[in-house]
Amino acid sequence: MKISVIGVGYLGAVHAAGMAELGHDVVGLDVDARRVRQLEAGRAPFHEPGFDETLRRGLDLGRLRFTTEYEDIAGADVHFLGLGTPQRADGFGADLASLHAAVDALAAVLPARDGSPTLVVGKSTVPAGTARGLAERLERIEGVRLLWNPEFLREGFAVGDTLEPDRVVYGVRDPEAADAEIRMLDTVYAPILDGGTPRLVMGYEAAELVKVSANAFLATKISFINAISELCEATGADVTDVSRALGMDDRIGSRFLRAGVGFGGGCLPKDIRAFIASAEDLGVGQSLGFLREVDAINQRRRVRVVELAREMLGPLRGRRITVLGAAFKPDSDDVRDSPALEVASRLMAAGAHVTVTDPEALKNARGHVEGLVTVEDTAEALRGAELVLLLTEWRRYRDLDPSVAAELVAAPRIIDGRAVLDPRTWRAAGWELRALGRPDAPARAGTQVETAGQPAADEPPAAHEPPAAHEPPAAHGRAAAASTAGPDPAAPLLSRG
Ligand code: UGA
């Protein structure tokens, strides 16, 4: 099928390459000529495991092109809208300006068709009510039908999530009278649906709400465990014990129960705020009042890391602090609303000499925080530090050998902001370790077989990050972790990978 994807940011670029992978003839459009040139040349504008290969395959097979011109996409059967909907500068609501501009530009070139419809398929995250408004405009053109088909991909797993989603949601004007457009979108997604992925058809508003509710639920789950983390700090309990036991209840589930410095990125934070604003606009602000607390808990964790640094160092002015991680999560170079970078900025504002390292996100980080000192090499970044903060749990940081790291720093002090290090092992190697939600006393002997805190990622550990060349390889492996019957203070950090 002939497909266009309008807006080739993170979501749109991955979707365009994914649709080409499914065998369609795809044109990606963006107003950003530089991005279009980059994609045309087969260069990914962001770090996303597996995306480069998918992009190049699409280009090499001649199934994928990019353009800045709406005329080039006018004849497509299906137009996906992949525009960003960031937080408005003047409040919590979503900024829909690029979405509306794209719909105007598309409407100006769409030919009237009889026979099979032209589909416009919204994928952007929008407040409920947006699709119905856009449909009023677009469906005035003969043969044009609008569907809302929210996207649930996660950064770091975007290609897999596009080609093998958990579910596919179609929002339509009237679920009883949308057979033609449903069949057409089914044809686009045929290889996915044939694989057994559930497809749910519902009204526009329900589809819009599914997306924001999903992100709000995930954010709530994270803030819930982080609130418990505050209780753990007050009582001496270890939040990783609580979260592990909670997660074994099938009704709760273990995913998104990782305590730490909280959620960031281009989606969860702005989506919960837009959701609050949208509920208020609808006159039901009270319903989502709790999301303000979810946001506040999340912000507090960032402040708490800075307090911990003060507790360990005293006044921060002039102290040398190394932050491990800049991206909002591992396997991404995205620094939007990154907890790690916000903590780094707060430490800088307090007068500390901060060095930030990250395997992929340093370029973006420098563009984000003025005057940020960045160092590529982990060992180099650790050298001379009086305090180390682990704030993005890249595998190379989880697998750091505490004895090797202790040789590099000026003083072996670390804050584990993601609760992924094994306090016993690090303390045995001479480190003063503090961790969000974890007591300062060493773990009680025999209480845990797994010695590190919590899974470092929501999913099976990503295999794509090779160990850093200068770092000792993770020789111990999952098998070693599983077979460790009790604590062994002499053992280096057990690899979670
Ligand atoms: C999120 C959703 O997970 C996707 O389903 C959704 O499609 C996407 O937003 C979107 O709206 O586009 P993403 O922003 O890639 O995906 O990141 P997540 O994996 O959700 O992680 C968000 C943040 O939560 C990260 O900073 C991560 O470190 C943090 N997190 C995650 C925790 O602090 N604890 C956890 O247990 C899990």
Coordinates of C-alpha atoms in Angstrom, one line a residue, residues 32 45 108 113 126 136 163 207 211 230 258 282 310 352 365 438-439 484 488:
D32 CA 12.7 19.9 9.2
P45 CA 18.8 11.2 14.0
A108 CA -4.9 21.3 1.0
R113 CA -11.6 10.0 -4.1
V126 CA -3.7 14.0 22.1
E136 CA -14.9 17.5 11.1
L163 CA 6.3 -4.6 14.6
A207 CA -8.9 5.5 21.8
K211 CA -3.2 6.2 25.3
E230 CA 10.1 7.5 51.0
R258 CA 11.5 0.0 40.0
L282 CA -13.8 18.9 30.6
R310 CA 24.7 17.1 50.8
A352 CA 29.6 21.7 42.6
A365 CA 22.9 16.7 27.1
R438 CA 17.4 1.5 50.7
P439 CA 18.7 1.4 54.3
T484 CA 24.9 -17.7 44.5
D488 CA 29.8 -13.4 49.3

